[in-house]
Short mmCIF file of C-alpha atoms in Angstrom, two decimals:
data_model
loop_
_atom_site.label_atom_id
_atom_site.label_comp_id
_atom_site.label_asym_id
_atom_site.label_seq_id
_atom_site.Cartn_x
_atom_site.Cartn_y
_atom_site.Cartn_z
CA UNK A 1476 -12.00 -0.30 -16.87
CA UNK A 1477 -11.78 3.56 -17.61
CA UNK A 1478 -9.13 5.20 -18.68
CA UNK A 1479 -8.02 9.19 -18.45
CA UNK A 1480 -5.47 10.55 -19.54
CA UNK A 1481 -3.94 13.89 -18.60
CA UNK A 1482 -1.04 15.05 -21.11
CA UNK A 1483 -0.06 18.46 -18.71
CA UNK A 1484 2.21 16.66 -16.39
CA UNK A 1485 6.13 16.69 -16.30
CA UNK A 1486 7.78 15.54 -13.63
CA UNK A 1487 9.56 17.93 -11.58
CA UNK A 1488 10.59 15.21 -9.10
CA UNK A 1489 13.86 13.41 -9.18
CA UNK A 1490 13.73 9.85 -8.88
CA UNK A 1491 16.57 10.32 -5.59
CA UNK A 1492 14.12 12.46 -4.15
CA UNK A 1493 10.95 10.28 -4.68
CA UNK A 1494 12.43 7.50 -3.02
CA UNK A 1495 13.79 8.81 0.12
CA UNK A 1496 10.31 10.68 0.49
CA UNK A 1497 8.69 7.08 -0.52
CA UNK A 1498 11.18 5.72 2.51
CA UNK A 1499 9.14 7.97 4.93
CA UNK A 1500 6.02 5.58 3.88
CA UNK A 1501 5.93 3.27 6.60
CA UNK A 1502 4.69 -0.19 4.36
CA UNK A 1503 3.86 -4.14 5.65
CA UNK A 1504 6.91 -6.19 4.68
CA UNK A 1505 5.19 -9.48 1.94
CA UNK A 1506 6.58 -12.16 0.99
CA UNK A 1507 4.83 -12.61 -2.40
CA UNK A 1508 4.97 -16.07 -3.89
CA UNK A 1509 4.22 -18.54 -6.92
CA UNK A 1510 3.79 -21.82 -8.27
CA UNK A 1511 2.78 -23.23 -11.14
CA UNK A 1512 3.91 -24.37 -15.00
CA UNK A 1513 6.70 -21.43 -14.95
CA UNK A 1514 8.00 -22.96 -11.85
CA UNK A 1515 8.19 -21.78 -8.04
CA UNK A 1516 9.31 -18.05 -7.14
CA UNK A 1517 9.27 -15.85 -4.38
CA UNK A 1518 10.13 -11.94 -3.70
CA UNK A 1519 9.66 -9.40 -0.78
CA UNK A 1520 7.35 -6.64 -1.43
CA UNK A 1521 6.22 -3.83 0.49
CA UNK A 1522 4.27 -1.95 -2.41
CA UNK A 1523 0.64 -3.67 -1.42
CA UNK A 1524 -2.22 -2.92 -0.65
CA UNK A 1525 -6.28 -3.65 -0.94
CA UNK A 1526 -8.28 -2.54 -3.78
CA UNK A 1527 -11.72 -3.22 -3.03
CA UNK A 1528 -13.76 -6.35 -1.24
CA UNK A 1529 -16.41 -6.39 -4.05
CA UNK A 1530 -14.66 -8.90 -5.53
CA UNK A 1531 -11.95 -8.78 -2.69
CA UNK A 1532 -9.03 -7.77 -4.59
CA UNK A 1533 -5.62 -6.77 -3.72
CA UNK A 1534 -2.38 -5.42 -5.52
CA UNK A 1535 0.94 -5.99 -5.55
CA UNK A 1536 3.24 -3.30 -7.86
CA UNK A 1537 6.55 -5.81 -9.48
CA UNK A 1538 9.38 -4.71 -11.55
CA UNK A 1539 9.19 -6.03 -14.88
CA UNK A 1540 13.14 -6.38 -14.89
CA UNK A 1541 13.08 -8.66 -11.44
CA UNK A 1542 14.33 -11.80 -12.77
CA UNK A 1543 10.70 -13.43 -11.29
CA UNK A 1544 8.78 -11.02 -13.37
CA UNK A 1545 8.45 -14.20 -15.89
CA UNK A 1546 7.28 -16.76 -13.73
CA UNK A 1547 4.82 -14.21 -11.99
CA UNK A 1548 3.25 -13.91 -15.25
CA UNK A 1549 3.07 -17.11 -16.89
CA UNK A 1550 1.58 -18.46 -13.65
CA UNK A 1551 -1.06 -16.20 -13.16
CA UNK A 1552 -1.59 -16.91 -9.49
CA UNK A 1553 0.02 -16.08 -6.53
CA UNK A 1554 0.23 -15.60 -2.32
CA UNK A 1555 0.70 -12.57 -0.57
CA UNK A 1556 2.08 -13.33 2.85
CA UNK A 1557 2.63 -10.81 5.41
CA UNK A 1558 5.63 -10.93 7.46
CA UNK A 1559 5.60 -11.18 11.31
CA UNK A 1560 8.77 -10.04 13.32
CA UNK A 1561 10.43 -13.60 13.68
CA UNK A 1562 10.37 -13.07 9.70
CA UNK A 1563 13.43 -10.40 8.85
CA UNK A 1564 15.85 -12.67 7.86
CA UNK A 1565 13.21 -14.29 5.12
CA UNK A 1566 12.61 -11.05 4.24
CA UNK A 1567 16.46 -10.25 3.52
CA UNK A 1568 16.36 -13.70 2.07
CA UNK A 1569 13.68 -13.55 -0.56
CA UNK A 1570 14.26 -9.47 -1.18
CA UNK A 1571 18.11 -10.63 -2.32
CA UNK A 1572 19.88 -12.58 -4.81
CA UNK A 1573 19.64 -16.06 -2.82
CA UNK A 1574 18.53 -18.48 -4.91
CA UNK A 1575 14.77 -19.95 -5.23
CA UNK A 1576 15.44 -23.17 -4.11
CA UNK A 1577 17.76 -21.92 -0.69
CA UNK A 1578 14.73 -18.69 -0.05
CA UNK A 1579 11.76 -21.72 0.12
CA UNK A 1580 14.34 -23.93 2.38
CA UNK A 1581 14.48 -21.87 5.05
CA UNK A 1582 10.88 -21.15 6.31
CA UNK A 1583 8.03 -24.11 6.45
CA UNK A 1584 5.07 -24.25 3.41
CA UNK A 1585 1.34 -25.50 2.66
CA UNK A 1586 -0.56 -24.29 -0.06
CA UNK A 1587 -4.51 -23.68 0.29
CA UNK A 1588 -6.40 -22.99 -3.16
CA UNK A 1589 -4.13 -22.20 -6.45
CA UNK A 1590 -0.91 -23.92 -4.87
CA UNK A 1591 1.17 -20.89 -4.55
CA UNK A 1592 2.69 -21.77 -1.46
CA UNK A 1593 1.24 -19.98 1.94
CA UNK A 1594 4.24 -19.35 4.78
CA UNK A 1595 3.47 -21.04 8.21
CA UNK A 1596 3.38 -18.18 10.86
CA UNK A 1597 2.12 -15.17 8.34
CA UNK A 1598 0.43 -12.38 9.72
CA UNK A 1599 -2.16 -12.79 6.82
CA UNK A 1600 -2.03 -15.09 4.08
CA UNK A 1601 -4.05 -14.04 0.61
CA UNK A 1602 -3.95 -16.82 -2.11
CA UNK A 1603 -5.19 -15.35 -5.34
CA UNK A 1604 -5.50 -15.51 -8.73
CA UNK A 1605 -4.44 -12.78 -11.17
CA UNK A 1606 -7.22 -11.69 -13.09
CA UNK A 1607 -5.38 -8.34 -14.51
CA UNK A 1608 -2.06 -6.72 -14.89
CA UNK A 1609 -1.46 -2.77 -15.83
CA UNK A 1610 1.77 -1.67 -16.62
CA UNK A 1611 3.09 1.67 -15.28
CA UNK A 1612 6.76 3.06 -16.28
CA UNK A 1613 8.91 -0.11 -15.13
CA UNK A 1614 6.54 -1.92 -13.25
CA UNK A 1615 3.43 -3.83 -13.56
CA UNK A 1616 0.60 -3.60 -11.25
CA UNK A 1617 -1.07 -6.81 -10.53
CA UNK A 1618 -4.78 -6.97 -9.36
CA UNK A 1619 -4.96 -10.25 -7.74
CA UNK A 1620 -8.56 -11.62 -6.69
CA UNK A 1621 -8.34 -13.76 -3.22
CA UNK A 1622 -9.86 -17.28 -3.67
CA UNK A 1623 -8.53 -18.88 -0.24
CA UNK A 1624 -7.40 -16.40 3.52
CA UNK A 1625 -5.57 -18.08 6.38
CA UNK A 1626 -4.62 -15.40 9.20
CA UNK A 1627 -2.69 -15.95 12.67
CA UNK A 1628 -4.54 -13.33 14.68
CA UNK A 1629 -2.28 -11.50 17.97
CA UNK A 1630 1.08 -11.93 16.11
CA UNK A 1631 2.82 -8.69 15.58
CA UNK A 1632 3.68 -6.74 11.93
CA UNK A 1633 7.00 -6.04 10.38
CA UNK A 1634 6.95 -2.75 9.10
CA UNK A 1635 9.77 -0.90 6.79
CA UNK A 1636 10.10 2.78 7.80
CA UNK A 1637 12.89 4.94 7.10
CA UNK A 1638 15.28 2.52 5.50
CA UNK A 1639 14.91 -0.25 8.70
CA UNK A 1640 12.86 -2.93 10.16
CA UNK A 1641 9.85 -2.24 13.22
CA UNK A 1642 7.86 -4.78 15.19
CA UNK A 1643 4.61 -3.37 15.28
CA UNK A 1644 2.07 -4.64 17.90
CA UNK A 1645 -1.67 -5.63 17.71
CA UNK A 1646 -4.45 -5.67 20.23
CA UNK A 1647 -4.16 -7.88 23.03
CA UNK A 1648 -5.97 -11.43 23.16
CA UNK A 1649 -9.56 -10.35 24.48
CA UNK A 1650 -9.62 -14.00 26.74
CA UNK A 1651 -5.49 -13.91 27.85
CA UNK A 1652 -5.43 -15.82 31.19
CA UNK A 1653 -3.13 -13.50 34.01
CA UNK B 148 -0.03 -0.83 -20.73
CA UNK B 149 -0.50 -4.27 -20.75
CA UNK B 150 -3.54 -6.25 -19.90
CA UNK B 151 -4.00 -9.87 -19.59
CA UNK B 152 -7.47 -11.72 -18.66
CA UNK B 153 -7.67 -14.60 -16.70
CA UNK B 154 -11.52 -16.09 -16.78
CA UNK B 155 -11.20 -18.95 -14.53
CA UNK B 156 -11.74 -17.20 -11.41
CA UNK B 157 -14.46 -17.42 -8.94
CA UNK B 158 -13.83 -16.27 -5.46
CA UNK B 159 -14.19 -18.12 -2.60
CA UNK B 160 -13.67 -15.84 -0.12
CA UNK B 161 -16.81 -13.68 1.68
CA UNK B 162 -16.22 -9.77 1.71
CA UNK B 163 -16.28 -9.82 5.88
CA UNK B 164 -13.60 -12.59 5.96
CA UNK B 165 -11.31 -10.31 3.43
CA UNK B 166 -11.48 -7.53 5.55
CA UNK B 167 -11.03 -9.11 8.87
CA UNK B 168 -7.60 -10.47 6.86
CA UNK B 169 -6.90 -6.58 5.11
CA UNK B 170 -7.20 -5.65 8.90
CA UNK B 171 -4.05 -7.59 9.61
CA UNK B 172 -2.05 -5.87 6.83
CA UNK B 173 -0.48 -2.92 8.64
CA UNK B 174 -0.58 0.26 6.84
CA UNK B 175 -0.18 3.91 6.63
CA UNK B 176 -2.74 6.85 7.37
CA UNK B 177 -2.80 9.21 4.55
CA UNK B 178 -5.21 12.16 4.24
CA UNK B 179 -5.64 12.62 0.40
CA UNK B 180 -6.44 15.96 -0.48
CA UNK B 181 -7.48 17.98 -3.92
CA UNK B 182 -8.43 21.76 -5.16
CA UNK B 183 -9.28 22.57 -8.69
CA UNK B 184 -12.22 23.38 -10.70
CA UNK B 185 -14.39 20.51 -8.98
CA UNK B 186 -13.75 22.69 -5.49
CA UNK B 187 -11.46 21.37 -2.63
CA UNK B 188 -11.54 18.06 -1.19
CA UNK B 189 -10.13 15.66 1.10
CA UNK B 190 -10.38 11.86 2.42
CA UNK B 191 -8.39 9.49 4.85
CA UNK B 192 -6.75 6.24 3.08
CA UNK B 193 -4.19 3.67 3.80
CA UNK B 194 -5.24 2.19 0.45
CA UNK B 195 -1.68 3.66 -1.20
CA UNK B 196 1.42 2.80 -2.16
CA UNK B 197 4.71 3.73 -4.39
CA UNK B 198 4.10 2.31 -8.13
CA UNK B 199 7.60 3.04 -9.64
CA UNK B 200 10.10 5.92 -9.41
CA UNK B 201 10.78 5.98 -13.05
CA UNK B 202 8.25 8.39 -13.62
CA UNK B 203 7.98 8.82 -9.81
CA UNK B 204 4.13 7.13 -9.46
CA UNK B 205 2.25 6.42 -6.83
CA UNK B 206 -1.56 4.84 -6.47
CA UNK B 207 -4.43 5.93 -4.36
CA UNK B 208 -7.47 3.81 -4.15
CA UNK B 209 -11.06 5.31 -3.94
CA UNK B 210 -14.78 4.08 -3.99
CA UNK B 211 -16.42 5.50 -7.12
CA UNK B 212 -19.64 5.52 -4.58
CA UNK B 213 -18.18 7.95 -2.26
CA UNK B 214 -19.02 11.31 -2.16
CA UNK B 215 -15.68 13.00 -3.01
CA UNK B 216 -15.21 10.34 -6.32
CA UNK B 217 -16.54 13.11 -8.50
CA UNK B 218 -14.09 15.97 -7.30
CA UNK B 219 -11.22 14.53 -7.32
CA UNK B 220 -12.30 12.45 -10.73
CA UNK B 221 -12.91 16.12 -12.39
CA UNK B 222 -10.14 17.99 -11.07
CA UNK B 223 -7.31 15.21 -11.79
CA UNK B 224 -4.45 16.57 -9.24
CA UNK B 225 -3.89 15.35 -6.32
CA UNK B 226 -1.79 15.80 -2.64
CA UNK B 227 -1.15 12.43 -0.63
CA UNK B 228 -0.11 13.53 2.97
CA UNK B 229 1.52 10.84 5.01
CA UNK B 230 0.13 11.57 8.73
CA UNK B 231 1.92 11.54 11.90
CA UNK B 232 0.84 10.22 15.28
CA UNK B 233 -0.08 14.08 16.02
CA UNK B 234 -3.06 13.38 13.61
CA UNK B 235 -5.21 10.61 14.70
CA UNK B 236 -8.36 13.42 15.38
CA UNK B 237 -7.88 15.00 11.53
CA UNK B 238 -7.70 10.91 10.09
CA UNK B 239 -10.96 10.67 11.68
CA UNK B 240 -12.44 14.02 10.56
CA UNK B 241 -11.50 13.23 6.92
CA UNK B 242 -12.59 9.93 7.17
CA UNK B 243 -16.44 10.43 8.83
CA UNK B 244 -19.13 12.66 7.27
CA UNK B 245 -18.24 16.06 8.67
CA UNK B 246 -18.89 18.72 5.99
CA UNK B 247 -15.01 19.95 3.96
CA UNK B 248 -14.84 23.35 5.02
CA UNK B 249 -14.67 22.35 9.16
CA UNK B 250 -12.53 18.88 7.82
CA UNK B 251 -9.77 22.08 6.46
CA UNK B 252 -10.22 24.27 9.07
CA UNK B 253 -8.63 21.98 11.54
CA UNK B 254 -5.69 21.80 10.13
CA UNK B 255 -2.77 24.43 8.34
CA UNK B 256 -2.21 23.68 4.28
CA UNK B 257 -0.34 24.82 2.03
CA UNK B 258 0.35 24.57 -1.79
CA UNK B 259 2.91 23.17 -3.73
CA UNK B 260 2.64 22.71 -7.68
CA UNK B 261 -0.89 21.74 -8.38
CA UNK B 262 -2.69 23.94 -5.67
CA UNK B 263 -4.17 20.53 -4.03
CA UNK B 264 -3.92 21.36 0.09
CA UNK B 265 -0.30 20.00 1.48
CA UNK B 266 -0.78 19.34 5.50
CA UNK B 267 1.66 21.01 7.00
CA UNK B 268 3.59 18.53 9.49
CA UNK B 269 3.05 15.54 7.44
CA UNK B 270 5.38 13.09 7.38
CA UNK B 271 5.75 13.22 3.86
CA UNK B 272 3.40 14.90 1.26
CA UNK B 273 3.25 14.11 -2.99
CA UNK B 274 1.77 16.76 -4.73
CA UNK B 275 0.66 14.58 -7.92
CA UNK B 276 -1.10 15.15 -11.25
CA UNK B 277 -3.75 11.90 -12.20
CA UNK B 278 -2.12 10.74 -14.77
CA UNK B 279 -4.14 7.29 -15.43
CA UNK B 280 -7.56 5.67 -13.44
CA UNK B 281 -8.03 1.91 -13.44
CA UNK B 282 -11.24 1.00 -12.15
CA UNK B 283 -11.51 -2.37 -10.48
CA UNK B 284 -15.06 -3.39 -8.73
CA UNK B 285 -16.23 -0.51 -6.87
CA UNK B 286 -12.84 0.80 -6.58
CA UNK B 287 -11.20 3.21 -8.83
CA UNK B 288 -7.06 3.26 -8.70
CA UNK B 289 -5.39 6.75 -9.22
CA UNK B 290 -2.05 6.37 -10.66
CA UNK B 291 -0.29 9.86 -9.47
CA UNK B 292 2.88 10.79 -10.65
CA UNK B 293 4.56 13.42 -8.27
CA UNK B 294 5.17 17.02 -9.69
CA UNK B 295 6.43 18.22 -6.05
CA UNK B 296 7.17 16.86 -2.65
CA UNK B 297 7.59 17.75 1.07
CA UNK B 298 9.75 15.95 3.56
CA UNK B 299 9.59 15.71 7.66
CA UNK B 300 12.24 13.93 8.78
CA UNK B 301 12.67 12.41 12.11
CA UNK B 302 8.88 12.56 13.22
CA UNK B 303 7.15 9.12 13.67
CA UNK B 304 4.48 7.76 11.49
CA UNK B 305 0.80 6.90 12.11
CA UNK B 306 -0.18 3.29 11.41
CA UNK B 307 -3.59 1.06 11.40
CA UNK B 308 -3.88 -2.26 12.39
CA UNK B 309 -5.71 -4.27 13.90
CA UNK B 310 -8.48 -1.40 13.25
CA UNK B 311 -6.53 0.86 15.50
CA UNK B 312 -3.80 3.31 15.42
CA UNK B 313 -0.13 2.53 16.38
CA UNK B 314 2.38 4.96 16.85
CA UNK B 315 5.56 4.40 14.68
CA UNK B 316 9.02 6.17 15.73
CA UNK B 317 12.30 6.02 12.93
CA UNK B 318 15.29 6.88 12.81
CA UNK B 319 17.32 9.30 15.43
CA UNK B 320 18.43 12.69 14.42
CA UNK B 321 21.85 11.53 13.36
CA UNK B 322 23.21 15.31 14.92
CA UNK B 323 21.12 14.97 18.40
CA UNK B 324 22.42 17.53 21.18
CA UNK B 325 22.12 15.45 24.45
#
């Protein structure tokens, strides 16, 4: 890892301003999840995305004052699932104050390599293992390496744009039968 | 910042199979661009996304082997320009191999605070200082914190997935004359 630092910069941004800019982003909706000794969690993320495939590594930006910030950590695994359009509802679910045990109740489970558990009907599952975390202002940024995939190819995306929800459609089945 | 090893590790997943899943991750186009010392350069990514707000932060994710690694690695500023569906032909010019000067030409820039180009018509742009590089596998991450921004409202945003574009409409002009 290298580091550089640049001491010139102060912000002339307000934080208001960043995020309704940051709102014109359009982002994936994930559900991001975890089990292990610290317990099972879950939380809806839209700040994603890959890293590199050499070793195939995503990340996933978390708030180190989200009350799963702890259990992320200890457990040092976790599964990125992203959302389809039947999945809005989850997403309000697991992006609120509902509790852990109601959010994993209402969707269906398995679990492929390091047992965080992998949502039935994702888009794209990506079951990893965090191999580092760097921590920016309030959040941390966690570089997860996949160990286990499981994708559900001509489903659509859910997409946050703009403050709302859009259904965001794939290419067609090459073989559909008319 | 905070680091944390885990050693246990060892992937099981192939580089091919981890794209064919990263393809399922929708995401935005972004033409990053930079001026400075280093000269002026520019690239297409969806590999970015908000960090915190608090300072406002975002991340940009680049291959140490490409070719504009060095210019943007010397000059340390940085504009992300969120693209709209009116700039599928300029994602593909800044993402192929055709020389910077005709990449610029096809488009109008301006400046903002760090003198990096800022498309104009972009659905958003973050004019950024490098504040911090992480580099993971043949990636490097650019944490940017924003030092000026540009808003579009009410024009649509330009997606990929599924390896090709989507077109992505928000919200209505609240005040729209009918």
């Amino acid at each position: 890892m290298s580091l550089h630092a640049l001491t010139l910069a102060t912000s002339g941004v307000e934080k208001q301003a960043y995020r309704n800019a940051m709102a014109r982003l359009p982002a994936a909706v994930n559900i991001i999840t975890t089990d292990g000794t610290a317990g099972r969690a879950g939380f809806t993320a839209s700040a994603v995305c890959s890293v590199t495939d050499s070793p195939p590594t995503l990340l996933v930006c978390l708030n180190r004052s989200a009350s799963v910030h702890p259990v992320f950590k200890q457990n040092q695994r976790l599964c990125v699932n992203t959302l389809t359009v039947d999945h809005e509802t989850l997403s309000n679910l697991f992006g609120g104050k509902t509790p852990m045990e109601e959010r994993f109740s209402a969707a269906t489970w398995s679990t492929l390599v390091t047992g965080s558990p992998v949502l039935d009907g994702a888009v794209a599952s990506f079951d990893c293992t965090v191999t580092q975390v760097v921590s920016v202002g309030t959040h941390d940024i966690l570089l997860c390496e996949a160990q286990a995939l499981r994708c559900n190819d001509n489903i659509p995306g859910l997409i946050y744009f703009d403050r709302e929800y859009h259904h965001l459609y794939g290419k067609k089945p090459v073989n559909t039968v008319i």
